[in-house]
mmCIF file of C-alpha atoms and ligand atoms in Angstrom:
data_model
loop_
_atom_site.group_PDB
_atom_site.id
_atom_site.type_symbol
_atom_site.label_atom_id
_atom_site.label_comp_id
_atom_site.label_asym_id
_atom_site.label_seq_id
_atom_site.Cartn_x
_atom_site.Cartn_y
_atom_site.Cartn_z
ATOM 1 C CA MET R 11 -20.867 13.345 -32.698
ATOM 2 C CA VAL R 12 -21.030 13.828 -28.947
ATOM 3 C CA LYS R 13 -19.083 11.200 -27.046
ATOM 4 C CA THR R 14 -21.220 9.038 -24.783
ATOM 5 C CA VAL R 15 -20.572 9.362 -21.073
ATOM 6 C CA TYR R 16 -22.463 6.451 -19.532
ATOM 7 C CA VAL R 17 -23.212 7.026 -15.861
ATOM 8 C CA ASP R 18 -26.324 4.861 -15.468
ATOM 9 C CA ASN R 19 -24.651 1.678 -14.256
ATOM 10 C CA ALA R 20 -27.262 1.062 -11.556
ATOM 11 C CA ALA R 21 -29.781 0.576 -14.397
ATOM 12 C CA THR R 22 -27.511 -1.759 -16.318
ATOM 13 C CA THR R 23 -23.854 -2.150 -17.259
ATOM 14 C CA ALA R 24 -21.886 -2.864 -20.416
ATOM 15 C CA MET R 25 -20.742 -6.469 -20.671
ATOM 16 C CA SER R 26 -17.054 -7.041 -20.011
ATOM 17 C CA ASP R 27 -14.858 -8.563 -22.749
ATOM 18 C CA MET R 28 -14.176 -11.536 -20.478
ATOM 19 C CA ALA R 29 -17.885 -12.179 -19.992
ATOM 20 C CA ILE R 30 -18.540 -12.041 -23.742
ATOM 21 C CA LYS R 31 -15.618 -14.370 -24.365
ATOM 22 C CA ALA R 32 -16.890 -16.791 -21.707
ATOM 23 C CA MET R 33 -20.345 -16.941 -23.269
ATOM 24 C CA THR R 34 -19.588 -17.393 -26.971
ATOM 25 C CA PRO R 35 -18.626 -21.118 -27.024
ATOM 26 C CA TYR R 36 -22.015 -21.936 -25.472
ATOM 27 C CA LEU R 37 -23.887 -20.103 -28.208
ATOM 28 C CA LYS R 38 -22.254 -22.118 -30.970
ATOM 29 C CA GLU R 39 -20.208 -25.263 -30.310
ATOM 30 C CA VAL R 40 -21.447 -26.266 -26.882
ATOM 31 C CA TYR R 41 -25.163 -25.828 -27.525
ATOM 32 C CA GLY R 42 -26.292 -29.014 -25.776
ATOM 33 C CA ASN R 43 -29.072 -29.282 -23.247
ATOM 34 C CA PRO R 44 -27.496 -30.159 -19.875
ATOM 35 C CA SER R 45 -30.317 -32.642 -19.260
ATOM 36 C CA SER R 46 -29.375 -34.677 -22.348
ATOM 37 C CA LEU R 47 -27.416 -37.874 -21.819
ATOM 38 C CA HIS R 48 -25.248 -37.557 -24.938
ATOM 39 C CA THR R 49 -21.821 -35.961 -25.031
ATOM 40 C CA VAL R 50 -22.884 -32.527 -26.313
ATOM 41 C CA GLY R 51 -25.368 -32.284 -23.452
ATOM 42 C CA GLN R 52 -22.912 -33.530 -20.868
ATOM 43 C CA VAL R 53 -20.275 -31.011 -21.892
ATOM 44 C CA ALA R 54 -22.853 -28.280 -21.300
ATOM 45 C CA LYS R 55 -23.683 -29.886 -17.966
ATOM 46 C CA GLU R 56 -20.019 -29.727 -16.953
ATOM 47 C CA ALA R 57 -19.926 -26.025 -17.793
ATOM 48 C CA LEU R 58 -23.072 -25.470 -15.748
ATOM 49 C CA ASP R 59 -21.605 -27.287 -12.735
ATOM 50 C CA LYS R 60 -18.367 -25.324 -13.004
ATOM 51 C CA ALA R 61 -20.213 -21.995 -13.186
ATOM 52 C CA ARG R 62 -22.264 -22.963 -10.133
ATOM 53 C CA GLU R 63 -19.114 -23.814 -8.174
ATOM 54 C CA GLU R 64 -17.516 -20.535 -9.194
ATOM 55 C CA VAL R 65 -20.487 -18.336 -8.325
ATOM 56 C CA ALA R 66 -20.946 -20.126 -5.000
ATOM 57 C CA ALA R 67 -17.287 -19.737 -4.009
ATOM 58 C CA LEU R 68 -17.327 -16.023 -4.874
ATOM 59 C CA ILE R 69 -20.050 -15.289 -2.288
ATOM 60 C CA GLY R 70 -18.998 -17.862 0.327
ATOM 61 C CA ALA R 71 -21.783 -20.339 -0.496
ATOM 62 C CA LYS R 72 -21.891 -24.044 -1.385
ATOM 63 C CA PRO R 73 -22.693 -24.983 -4.997
ATOM 64 C CA ASN R 74 -25.996 -26.644 -4.093
ATOM 65 C CA GLU R 75 -27.167 -23.415 -2.438
ATOM 66 C CA ILE R 76 -27.165 -21.539 -5.792
ATOM 67 C CA TYR R 77 -30.285 -21.475 -7.999
ATOM 68 C CA PHE R 78 -29.898 -19.834 -11.385
ATOM 69 C CA THR R 79 -32.784 -17.542 -12.378
ATOM 70 C CA SER R 80 -33.688 -15.082 -15.129
ATOM 71 C CA GLY R 81 -32.370 -12.193 -13.020
ATOM 72 C CA GLY R 82 -32.841 -10.195 -9.853
ATOM 73 C CA SER R 83 -36.596 -9.755 -10.145
ATOM 74 C CA GLU R 84 -37.273 -13.473 -10.396
ATOM 75 C CA ALA R 85 -34.919 -14.239 -7.508
ATOM 76 C CA ASP R 86 -36.681 -11.638 -5.327
ATOM 77 C CA ASN R 87 -40.127 -12.976 -6.232
ATOM 78 C CA GLN R 88 -39.142 -16.570 -5.515
ATOM 79 C CA ALA R 89 -37.353 -15.879 -2.230
ATOM 80 C CA ILE R 90 -40.142 -13.744 -0.806
ATOM 81 C CA ARG R 91 -43.064 -15.953 -1.856
ATOM 82 C CA SER R 92 -41.247 -19.066 -0.769
ATOM 83 C CA ALA R 93 -40.502 -17.750 2.721
ATOM 84 C CA ALA R 94 -43.973 -16.225 3.050
ATOM 85 C CA TYR R 95 -45.745 -19.520 2.257
ATOM 86 C CA ALA R 96 -43.373 -21.499 4.471
ATOM 87 C CA GLY R 97 -44.328 -19.091 7.276
ATOM 88 C CA LEU R 98 -48.026 -19.367 6.510
ATOM 89 C CA ALA R 99 -47.838 -23.148 6.906
ATOM 90 C CA LYS R 100 -46.808 -22.439 10.536
ATOM 91 C CA GLY R 101 -49.477 -19.773 11.025
ATOM 92 C CA LYS R 102 -47.064 -16.850 10.501
ATOM 93 C CA LYS R 103 -48.417 -14.007 8.363
ATOM 94 C CA HIS R 104 -46.135 -11.068 9.148
ATOM 95 C CA ILE R 105 -43.289 -9.757 6.961
ATOM 96 C CA ILE R 106 -40.800 -6.931 7.618
ATOM 97 C CA SER R 107 -39.200 -4.840 4.884
ATOM 98 C CA THR R 108 -38.243 -1.221 4.192
ATOM 99 C CA ALA R 109 -40.028 1.601 2.401
ATOM 100 C CA PHE R 110 -37.278 1.977 -0.211
ATOM 101 C CA GLU R 111 -36.923 -1.518 -1.640
ATOM 102 C CA HIS R 112 -36.830 -2.178 -5.379
ATOM 103 C CA HIS R 113 -40.243 -2.688 -7.000
ATOM 104 C CA ALA R 114 -39.444 -6.391 -7.512
ATOM 105 C CA VAL R 115 -39.684 -6.647 -3.710
ATOM 106 C CA LEU R 116 -42.334 -3.999 -3.009
ATOM 107 C CA HIS R 117 -44.802 -5.196 -5.647
ATOM 108 C CA THR R 118 -44.417 -8.820 -4.509
ATOM 109 C CA LEU R 119 -45.142 -7.689 -0.938
ATOM 110 C CA LYS R 120 -48.207 -5.696 -2.079
ATOM 111 C CA LYS R 121 -49.567 -8.872 -3.736
ATOM 112 C CA LEU R 122 -48.940 -10.847 -0.553
ATOM 113 C CA GLU R 123 -50.808 -8.190 1.451
ATOM 114 C CA LYS R 124 -53.818 -8.828 -0.805
ATOM 115 C CA GLU R 125 -53.426 -12.532 -0.016
ATOM 116 C CA GLY R 126 -53.733 -11.803 3.718
ATOM 117 C CA PHE R 127 -50.130 -11.169 4.823
ATOM 118 C CA GLU R 128 -49.321 -8.142 6.963
ATOM 119 C CA VAL R 129 -46.202 -6.162 6.029
ATOM 120 C CA THR R 130 -44.290 -3.662 8.186
ATOM 121 C CA TYR R 131 -42.328 -1.214 5.981
ATOM 122 C CA LEU R 132 -39.549 0.284 8.088
ATOM 123 C CA ASP R 133 -39.022 4.007 7.673
ATOM 124 C CA VAL R 134 -35.623 4.993 6.277
ATOM 125 C CA HIS R 135 -35.762 8.628 7.493
ATOM 126 C CA SER R 136 -33.707 11.467 6.055
ATOM 127 C CA HIS R 137 -30.330 9.793 6.676
ATOM 128 C CA GLY R 138 -31.248 7.082 4.157
ATOM 129 C CA ASN R 139 -30.743 3.996 6.278
ATOM 130 C CA ILE R 140 -32.223 1.740 8.942
ATOM 131 C CA THR R 141 -30.739 0.026 11.986
ATOM 132 C CA ALA R 142 -30.717 -3.592 13.137
ATOM 133 C CA GLU R 143 -32.455 -2.439 16.341
ATOM 134 C CA GLU R 144 -35.372 -1.134 14.283
ATOM 135 C CA VAL R 145 -35.680 -4.548 12.653
ATOM 136 C CA GLU R 146 -35.464 -6.258 16.048
ATOM 137 C CA ARG R 147 -38.225 -4.069 17.480
ATOM 138 C CA ALA R 148 -40.498 -4.902 14.530
ATOM 139 C CA ILE R 149 -40.102 -8.691 14.846
ATOM 140 C CA ARG R 150 -43.185 -10.449 16.272
ATOM 141 C CA PRO R 151 -43.895 -14.096 17.148
ATOM 142 C CA ASP R 152 -45.761 -14.374 13.819
ATOM 143 C CA THR R 153 -42.999 -12.838 11.647
ATOM 144 C CA ALA R 154 -42.296 -15.189 8.721
ATOM 145 C CA LEU R 155 -39.675 -13.165 6.861
ATOM 146 C CA VAL R 156 -37.430 -10.107 6.972
ATOM 147 C CA THR R 157 -36.497 -8.825 3.493
ATOM 148 C CA VAL R 158 -34.115 -5.853 3.455
ATOM 149 C CA MET R 159 -31.988 -4.772 0.503
ATOM 150 C CA TYR R 160 -28.192 -4.863 0.759
ATOM 151 C CA ALA R 161 -27.702 -1.552 -1.008
ATOM 152 C CA ASN R 162 -30.243 0.863 -2.418
ATOM 153 C CA ASN R 163 -30.298 1.255 -6.197
ATOM 154 C CA GLU R 164 -31.304 4.925 -6.226
ATOM 155 C CA VAL R 165 -29.540 6.624 -3.331
ATOM 156 C CA GLY R 166 -26.724 4.115 -2.802
ATOM 157 C CA SER R 167 -27.142 3.548 0.946
ATOM 158 C CA VAL R 168 -25.471 0.321 2.109
ATOM 159 C CA LEU R 169 -27.581 -1.268 4.848
ATOM 160 C CA PRO R 170 -26.279 -2.983 8.039
ATOM 161 C CA ILE R 171 -26.967 -6.461 6.616
ATOM 162 C CA ARG R 172 -24.621 -8.384 8.912
ATOM 163 C CA GLU R 173 -26.259 -6.945 12.048
ATOM 164 C CA ILE R 174 -29.784 -7.418 10.682
ATOM 165 C CA GLY R 175 -28.841 -10.999 9.769
ATOM 166 C CA LYS R 176 -27.644 -11.635 13.321
ATOM 167 C CA VAL R 177 -30.906 -10.332 14.780
ATOM 168 C CA CYS R 178 -32.928 -12.571 12.433
ATOM 169 C CA ARG R 179 -30.762 -15.612 13.177
ATOM 170 C CA ASP R 180 -31.198 -15.061 16.940
ATOM 171 C CA LYS R 181 -34.965 -14.672 16.524
ATOM 172 C CA LYS R 182 -35.177 -17.616 14.077
ATOM 173 C CA VAL R 183 -36.760 -15.524 11.322
ATOM 174 C CA ILE R 184 -35.850 -16.127 7.647
ATOM 175 C CA PHE R 185 -33.748 -13.259 6.288
ATOM 176 C CA HIS R 186 -33.674 -12.417 2.572
ATOM 177 C CA THR R 187 -31.623 -9.616 1.039
ATOM 178 C CA ASP R 188 -31.911 -8.125 -2.444
ATOM 179 C CA ALA R 189 -28.178 -7.775 -3.073
ATOM 180 C CA VAL R 190 -28.445 -6.856 -6.753
ATOM 181 C CA GLN R 191 -26.572 -3.568 -6.240
ATOM 182 C CA ALA R 192 -24.033 -5.082 -3.858
ATOM 183 C CA VAL R 193 -22.767 -8.321 -5.445
ATOM 184 C CA GLY R 194 -19.690 -7.538 -7.533
ATOM 185 C CA HIS R 195 -19.541 -3.978 -6.120
ATOM 186 C CA ILE R 196 -18.771 -4.353 -2.414
ATOM 187 C CA PRO R 197 -17.648 -7.385 -0.369
ATOM 188 C CA VAL R 198 -20.502 -9.879 0.086
ATOM 189 C CA ASN R 199 -20.191 -13.157 1.969
ATOM 190 C CA VAL R 200 -23.378 -15.038 2.767
ATOM 191 C CA VAL R 201 -21.902 -16.762 5.825
ATOM 192 C CA GLU R 202 -20.347 -13.683 7.441
ATOM 193 C CA ASP R 203 -23.419 -11.640 6.517
ATOM 194 C CA ASN R 204 -25.794 -14.108 8.256
ATOM 195 C CA VAL R 205 -28.212 -14.213 5.327
ATOM 196 C CA ASP R 206 -30.586 -17.071 4.515
ATOM 197 C CA MET R 207 -31.505 -15.954 0.999
ATOM 198 C CA LEU R 208 -29.857 -13.503 -1.383
ATOM 199 C CA SER R 209 -30.741 -12.240 -4.875
ATOM 200 C CA ALA R 210 -28.238 -11.108 -7.516
ATOM 201 C CA SER R 211 -28.319 -10.137 -11.185
ATOM 202 C CA ALA R 212 -25.551 -10.478 -13.798
ATOM 203 C CA HIS R 213 -26.284 -7.332 -15.814
ATOM 204 C CA LYS R 214 -25.486 -5.113 -12.821
ATOM 205 C CA PHE R 215 -21.866 -6.375 -12.733
ATOM 206 C CA HIS R 216 -20.929 -6.414 -16.450
ATOM 207 C CA GLY R 217 -22.625 -9.734 -17.190
ATOM 208 C CA PRO R 218 -25.509 -10.291 -19.598
ATOM 209 C CA LYS R 219 -29.149 -9.296 -19.044
ATOM 210 C CA GLY R 220 -31.703 -11.994 -18.303
ATOM 211 C CA VAL R 221 -29.657 -14.071 -15.884
ATOM 212 C CA GLY R 222 -29.118 -13.975 -12.135
ATOM 213 C CA PHE R 223 -29.181 -16.244 -9.126
ATOM 214 C CA LEU R 224 -30.832 -16.893 -5.824
ATOM 215 C CA TYR R 225 -28.728 -18.134 -2.918
ATOM 216 C CA CYS R 226 -30.760 -20.226 -0.485
ATOM 217 C CA ARG R 227 -28.976 -21.546 2.604
ATOM 218 C CA THR R 228 -29.037 -25.298 3.237
ATOM 219 C CA GLY R 229 -32.009 -26.129 5.455
ATOM 220 C CA VAL R 230 -34.069 -23.098 4.422
ATOM 221 C CA PRO R 231 -37.062 -24.398 2.467
ATOM 222 C CA LEU R 232 -37.384 -23.170 -1.121
ATOM 223 C CA LYS R 233 -40.540 -23.435 -3.221
ATOM 224 C CA ASN R 234 -40.503 -23.052 -6.974
ATOM 225 C CA LEU R 235 -42.383 -20.321 -8.860
ATOM 226 C CA ILE R 236 -42.040 -21.987 -12.260
ATOM 227 C CA GLU R 237 -43.367 -25.513 -12.763
ATOM 228 C CA GLY R 238 -41.914 -27.870 -15.347
ATOM 229 C CA GLY R 239 -38.765 -29.954 -15.612
ATOM 230 C CA ALA R 240 -36.428 -31.015 -12.844
ATOM 231 C CA GLN R 241 -33.768 -28.338 -13.442
ATOM 232 C CA GLU R 242 -32.134 -26.529 -10.492
ATOM 233 C CA ARG R 243 -32.865 -29.470 -8.202
ATOM 234 C CA LYS R 244 -36.597 -29.136 -8.981
ATOM 235 C CA ARG R 245 -36.721 -25.540 -7.718
ATOM 236 C CA ARG R 246 -36.659 -23.682 -11.059
ATOM 237 C CA ALA R 247 -37.916 -25.384 -14.212
ATOM 238 C CA GLY R 248 -36.699 -24.479 -17.695
ATOM 239 C CA THR R 249 -33.660 -25.346 -19.823
ATOM 240 C CA GLU R 250 -30.696 -23.553 -18.317
ATOM 241 C CA ASN R 251 -29.345 -20.379 -19.928
ATOM 242 C CA ILE R 252 -25.866 -21.906 -20.159
ATOM 243 C CA ALA R 253 -24.268 -19.076 -22.145
ATOM 244 C CA GLY R 254 -25.670 -16.450 -19.778
ATOM 245 C CA ILE R 255 -24.744 -18.436 -16.678
ATOM 246 C CA CYS R 256 -21.137 -18.972 -17.850
ATOM 247 C CA ALA R 257 -20.841 -15.275 -18.713
ATOM 248 C CA MET R 258 -22.241 -14.349 -15.286
ATOM 249 C CA ALA R 259 -19.681 -16.553 -13.532
ATOM 250 C CA ALA R 260 -16.860 -14.955 -15.545
ATOM 251 C CA ALA R 261 -18.137 -11.425 -14.866
ATOM 252 C CA LEU R 262 -18.498 -12.073 -11.145
ATOM 253 C CA ASN R 263 -15.058 -13.631 -10.969
ATOM 254 C CA GLU R 264 -13.570 -10.566 -12.652
ATOM 255 C CA ALA R 265 -15.534 -8.188 -10.408
ATOM 256 C CA VAL R 266 -14.505 -9.927 -7.197
ATOM 257 C CA GLU R 267 -10.854 -10.223 -8.268
ATOM 258 C CA ASN R 268 -10.699 -6.475 -8.914
ATOM 259 C CA LEU R 269 -13.038 -5.445 -6.110
ATOM 260 C CA ASP R 270 -10.635 -3.362 -4.001
ATOM 261 C CA LYS R 271 -9.163 -1.587 -6.995
ATOM 262 C CA ASN R 272 -12.577 -0.838 -8.536
ATOM 263 C CA MET R 273 -14.055 0.356 -5.239
ATOM 264 C CA LYS R 274 -11.178 2.789 -4.723
ATOM 265 C CA LYS R 275 -11.419 4.106 -8.259
ATOM 266 C CA GLU R 276 -15.199 4.562 -8.179
ATOM 267 C CA ALA R 277 -15.206 6.152 -4.718
ATOM 268 C CA ALA R 278 -12.629 8.724 -5.842
ATOM 269 C CA LEU R 279 -14.706 9.584 -8.926
ATOM 270 C CA ARG R 280 -17.872 9.668 -6.817
ATOM 271 C CA ASP R 281 -16.366 12.052 -4.288
ATOM 272 C CA LYS R 282 -15.111 14.313 -7.050
ATOM 273 C CA LEU R 283 -18.619 14.446 -8.538
ATOM 274 C CA ILE R 284 -20.216 15.123 -5.160
ATOM 275 C CA SER R 285 -17.846 17.923 -4.244
ATOM 276 C CA GLY R 286 -18.131 19.486 -7.718
ATOM 277 C CA LEU R 287 -21.924 19.334 -7.944
ATOM 278 C CA SER R 288 -22.475 20.386 -4.320
ATOM 279 C CA LYS R 289 -21.209 23.828 -5.328
ATOM 280 C CA ILE R 290 -24.511 24.335 -7.179
ATOM 281 C CA PRO R 291 -26.642 26.546 -4.904
ATOM 282 C CA HIS R 292 -29.711 24.920 -3.348
ATOM 283 C CA SER R 293 -28.562 21.396 -4.073
ATOM 284 C CA LYS R 294 -28.573 18.395 -1.760
ATOM 285 C CA LEU R 295 -26.946 14.965 -1.657
ATOM 286 C CA ASN R 296 -29.444 12.154 -1.012
ATOM 287 C CA GLY R 297 -28.812 8.864 0.781
ATOM 288 C CA ASP R 298 -26.410 7.769 3.471
ATOM 289 C CA THR R 299 -23.292 9.945 3.350
ATOM 290 C CA LYS R 300 -21.062 7.402 5.132
ATOM 291 C CA SER R 301 -22.344 3.932 4.345
ATOM 292 C CA ARG R 302 -22.636 4.375 0.595
ATOM 293 C CA LEU R 303 -21.955 2.412 -2.612
ATOM 294 C CA PRO R 304 -18.661 3.548 -4.136
ATOM 295 C CA GLY R 305 -20.370 4.266 -7.464
ATOM 296 C CA ASN R 306 -23.468 6.197 -6.382
ATOM 297 C CA VAL R 307 -24.217 9.918 -6.565
ATOM 298 C CA ASN R 308 -27.806 11.089 -6.072
ATOM 299 C CA MET R 309 -28.557 14.783 -5.794
ATOM 300 C CA CYS R 310 -31.553 17.106 -5.851
ATOM 301 C CA PHE R 311 -31.515 20.576 -7.411
ATOM 302 C CA GLU R 312 -34.293 22.853 -6.303
ATOM 303 C CA GLY R 313 -36.599 24.530 -8.804
ATOM 304 C CA ILE R 314 -36.100 22.163 -11.749
ATOM 305 C CA GLU R 315 -37.583 18.940 -13.131
ATOM 306 C CA GLY R 316 -35.335 15.865 -13.198
ATOM 307 C CA GLU R 317 -36.738 14.792 -16.579
ATOM 308 C CA SER R 318 -35.785 18.074 -18.296
ATOM 309 C CA LEU R 319 -32.337 17.830 -16.747
ATOM 310 C CA LEU R 320 -31.903 14.291 -18.109
ATOM 311 C CA LEU R 321 -32.947 15.245 -21.631
ATOM 312 C CA LEU R 322 -30.574 18.205 -21.793
ATOM 313 C CA LEU R 323 -27.725 16.112 -20.350
ATOM 314 C CA ASP R 324 -28.469 13.402 -22.921
ATOM 315 C CA ALA R 325 -28.046 15.997 -25.666
ATOM 316 C CA LYS R 326 -24.557 16.538 -24.256
ATOM 317 C CA GLY R 327 -23.867 12.789 -24.358
ATOM 318 C CA ILE R 328 -24.356 12.245 -20.612
ATOM 319 C CA CYS R 329 -26.537 9.182 -19.925
ATOM 320 C CA ALA R 330 -27.882 9.509 -16.377
ATOM 321 C CA SER R 331 -31.118 8.812 -14.550
ATOM 322 C CA SER R 332 -33.483 10.616 -12.244
ATOM 323 C CA GLY R 333 -33.770 7.613 -9.996
ATOM 324 C CA SER R 334 -34.977 4.171 -10.810
ATOM 325 C CA ALA R 335 -35.363 3.130 -14.460
ATOM 326 C CA CYS R 336 -38.628 1.566 -13.380
ATOM 327 C CA THR R 337 -40.204 4.885 -12.406
ATOM 328 C CA SER R 338 -39.040 6.868 -15.416
ATOM 329 C CA GLY R 339 -41.834 7.320 -17.855
ATOM 330 C CA SER R 340 -44.165 8.205 -14.995
ATOM 331 C CA LEU R 341 -44.228 11.701 -13.585
ATOM 332 C CA ASP R 342 -44.477 10.572 -9.978
ATOM 333 C CA PRO R 343 -41.383 11.313 -7.916
ATOM 334 C CA SER R 344 -39.522 8.192 -6.861
ATOM 335 C CA HIS R 345 -40.859 6.297 -3.839
ATOM 336 C CA VAL R 346 -37.266 6.107 -2.630
ATOM 337 C CA LEU R 347 -36.774 9.871 -2.442
ATOM 338 C CA LEU R 348 -40.205 10.311 -0.849
ATOM 339 C CA SER R 349 -39.289 7.643 1.735
ATOM 340 C CA LEU R 350 -36.354 9.854 2.745
ATOM 341 C CA GLY R 351 -38.896 12.517 3.631
ATOM 342 C CA LEU R 352 -38.095 14.818 0.699
ATOM 343 C CA PRO R 353 -41.006 17.075 -0.311
ATOM 344 C CA HIS R 354 -42.537 16.275 -3.753
ATOM 345 C CA GLU R 355 -41.174 19.512 -5.279
ATOM 346 C CA VAL R 356 -37.619 18.668 -4.259
ATOM 347 C CA ALA R 357 -37.848 14.966 -5.143
ATOM 348 C CA HIS R 358 -38.818 15.957 -8.700
ATOM 349 C CA GLY R 359 -35.451 17.621 -9.293
ATOM 350 C CA SER R 360 -33.276 14.561 -8.763
ATOM 351 C CA LEU R 361 -30.259 13.251 -10.641
ATOM 352 C CA ARG R 362 -28.639 9.846 -10.181
ATOM 353 C CA LEU R 363 -25.155 9.277 -11.538
ATOM 354 C CA SER R 364 -24.055 5.666 -11.097
ATOM 355 C CA LEU R 365 -20.462 4.832 -11.942
ATOM 356 C CA SER R 366 -18.574 1.719 -12.916
ATOM 357 C CA GLU R 367 -14.839 1.086 -13.139
ATOM 358 C CA TYR R 368 -15.099 1.889 -16.859
ATOM 359 C CA ASN R 369 -15.701 5.582 -16.098
ATOM 360 C CA THR R 370 -12.772 7.992 -16.234
ATOM 361 C CA GLU R 371 -11.610 11.159 -14.542
ATOM 362 C CA GLU R 372 -12.096 13.097 -17.821
ATOM 363 C CA GLU R 373 -15.736 12.017 -17.904
ATOM 364 C CA VAL R 374 -16.236 13.205 -14.344
ATOM 365 C CA ASP R 375 -14.622 16.566 -15.156
ATOM 366 C CA TYR R 376 -16.973 16.900 -18.134
ATOM 367 C CA ILE R 377 -20.042 16.161 -15.965
ATOM 368 C CA VAL R 378 -18.913 18.616 -13.282
ATOM 369 C CA ALA R 379 -18.527 21.274 -15.980
ATOM 370 C CA GLU R 380 -21.829 20.621 -17.788
ATOM 371 C CA VAL R 381 -24.399 19.904 -15.047
ATOM 372 C CA PRO R 382 -24.196 23.377 -13.422
ATOM 373 C CA LYS R 383 -24.764 25.049 -16.825
ATOM 374 C CA VAL R 384 -27.849 22.945 -17.491
ATOM 375 C CA VAL R 385 -29.216 23.520 -13.974
ATOM 376 C CA GLU R 386 -28.680 27.259 -14.368
ATOM 377 C CA TYR R 387 -30.424 27.283 -17.753
ATOM 378 C CA LEU R 388 -33.425 25.297 -16.453
ATOM 379 C CA ARG R 389 -33.725 27.601 -13.451
ATOM 380 C CA SER R 390 -33.659 30.632 -15.760
ATOM 381 C CA ILE R 391 -36.851 29.380 -17.466
ATOM 382 C CA SER R 392 -38.525 27.893 -14.357
ATOM 383 C CA PRO R 393 -41.527 29.738 -12.826
ATOM 384 C CA VAL R 394 -40.930 27.778 -9.609
ATOM 385 C CA TRP R 395 -37.352 29.045 -9.387
ATOM 386 C CA GLU R 396 -38.516 32.621 -10.078
ATOM 387 C CA ALA R 397 -40.997 32.408 -7.194
ATOM 388 C CA LEU R 398 -38.268 31.028 -4.924
ATOM 389 C CA GLU R 399 -35.852 33.805 -5.880
ATOM 390 C CA LYS R 400 -38.457 36.537 -5.360
ATOM 391 C CA GLY R 401 -39.094 35.144 -1.898
ATOM 392 C CA GLU R 402 -42.719 34.275 -2.760
ATOM 393 C CA LYS R 403 -41.948 30.708 -1.669
ATOM 394 C CA PRO R 404 -39.394 29.528 0.896
ATOM 395 C CA HIS R 405 -36.363 27.562 -0.315
ATOM 396 C CA LEU R 406 -36.659 23.974 0.903
ATOM 397 C CA ILE R 407 -33.010 23.093 0.348
HETATM 398 C C1 PLP B 530 -31.861 -4.069 -11.137
HETATM 399 C C2 PLP B 530 -32.395 -4.445 -9.791
HETATM 400 C C3 PLP B 530 -33.309 -5.508 -9.635
HETATM 401 C C4 PLP B 530 -33.868 -6.253 -10.811
HETATM 402 O O1 PLP B 530 -32.934 -7.095 -11.419
HETATM 403 P P1 PLP B 530 -33.240 -7.643 -12.896
HETATM 404 O O2 PLP B 530 -32.147 -8.623 -13.165
HETATM 405 O O3 PLP B 530 -33.207 -6.475 -13.812
HETATM 406 O O4 PLP B 530 -34.577 -8.302 -12.852
HETATM 407 C C5 PLP B 530 -33.732 -5.829 -8.358
HETATM 408 N N1 PLP B 530 -33.279 -5.153 -7.296
HETATM 409 C C6 PLP B 530 -32.404 -4.142 -7.387
HETATM 410 C C7 PLP B 530 -31.919 -3.450 -6.158
HETATM 411 C C8 PLP B 530 -31.934 -3.739 -8.649
HETATM 412 O O5 PLP B 530 -31.073 -2.719 -8.741
#
C-alpha cells in the first residue's frame, strides 16, 4: 500500500491525541446538559466554563466575549449579519471586504447585497494582499462593517490585521476578521490586533469538526442567528457541544503552547517545497511571498489541469488540493486565484500543499521528487502544452 502523505491541512486536520483524550469523558461519564440543575449537568457546566476561560485566555479575550458555535462558517455568518443589521438600525448600509474571502463570508455578503446592502470588495492584486490604507480609503460615513480575513486559506497570505483594526477603531467602524486559518497557526491576540469580532474553527488546529467560536468584544452588539434556549448568554441557542468544546480548548492550548516550534518547523518544510517545486519550468508561486502562513504552498504549473494533477498525486499517496475544498467538484478556477489577476488557463493548473507540524522532511522530499514527474507526464499529453512549446501560444508564466 502507498503511504499517505497528508498535505491538505487547510481543508481539515487530524485530531491530536490530547484533543481526543480531552473529549472522551464528555461522551460517556459526563454526559449532562449544562442547563440542568442536577449534579451531572453541573459538572458539564463546570467543564464548559473552564473551556471558555481557556479559549478566551489563549486569544487575549475575556470569557464572556467567547460564543461557541458549530464552526467557522456559523461564526462568520453570525458576525457579519449581526454587524450589518446593527449598522442598518443607524442607517448604515455599506460593508467593506476583500475579493478573496472564504465563501462563508462572500456568500453571506452576496445575500446581504440582495437585502439592500452595498459591499466594496477590495482588490488583492498580484501580490496577494491588501493594505490598511486601502481599507481607510474605502470607509464612508455609512460603512457599517469591515470584514477582512486574517490569513487566506488558499494562497496563505497573512493580512495586516492590526493596522486595519486600528483604522477601523479610529473611524468607529466594526471590524470582523475570519481568523480560521490563523488561530493556532500564528500569534493572534484580539486586543493587540484591534479586532471587534473574530471567527475560529477547531478542525483547522487539530480539534474536532463541527465546533468553533466567535469572539465578540464587550460593547459590540451581537444578534443571534439561531433562536431557542438561553445558551451562550442568549446569543446562540442549542445544547452545547461539550465534548467538542473541551476538545477544542485542549487543541488550542496545545497549538498555542507549541506555536513557535511548529511555525519554525512548518516554515522550513514550506520553503523546501517552494524551492524544490520552483525548479519546474513555467511554474509560479501564488500569494504573498513575505507575509505568508508557515504551512502554505500554492503554485501554478502552466499547461496542465489541477484536477488531473491531484488525481495522479493521490495515486501516489499525496493528498493535496487545487485550492479551496469548497470549489473542488466544480470546474471553475478558484475565485481566489482569479482575484490575484491570474488568467483562467493558469489558474486551472494550481496546487495547494498545506502543512501541519505532523508533516516530516521525508514527506517533503517525496513530494519534491514526485510532483515534477507528474507535471512532466501531464504536459506530455496536453494539447495546450504542445501549442505553448511550438510557439503557437505565448507562455503566460
Ligand atoms: C475552513 C474555513 C472556514 C469554515 O470553517 P468551518 O468550521 O469548516 O465551517 C471559514 N473560513 C476559512 C478561512 C476557512 O479556512
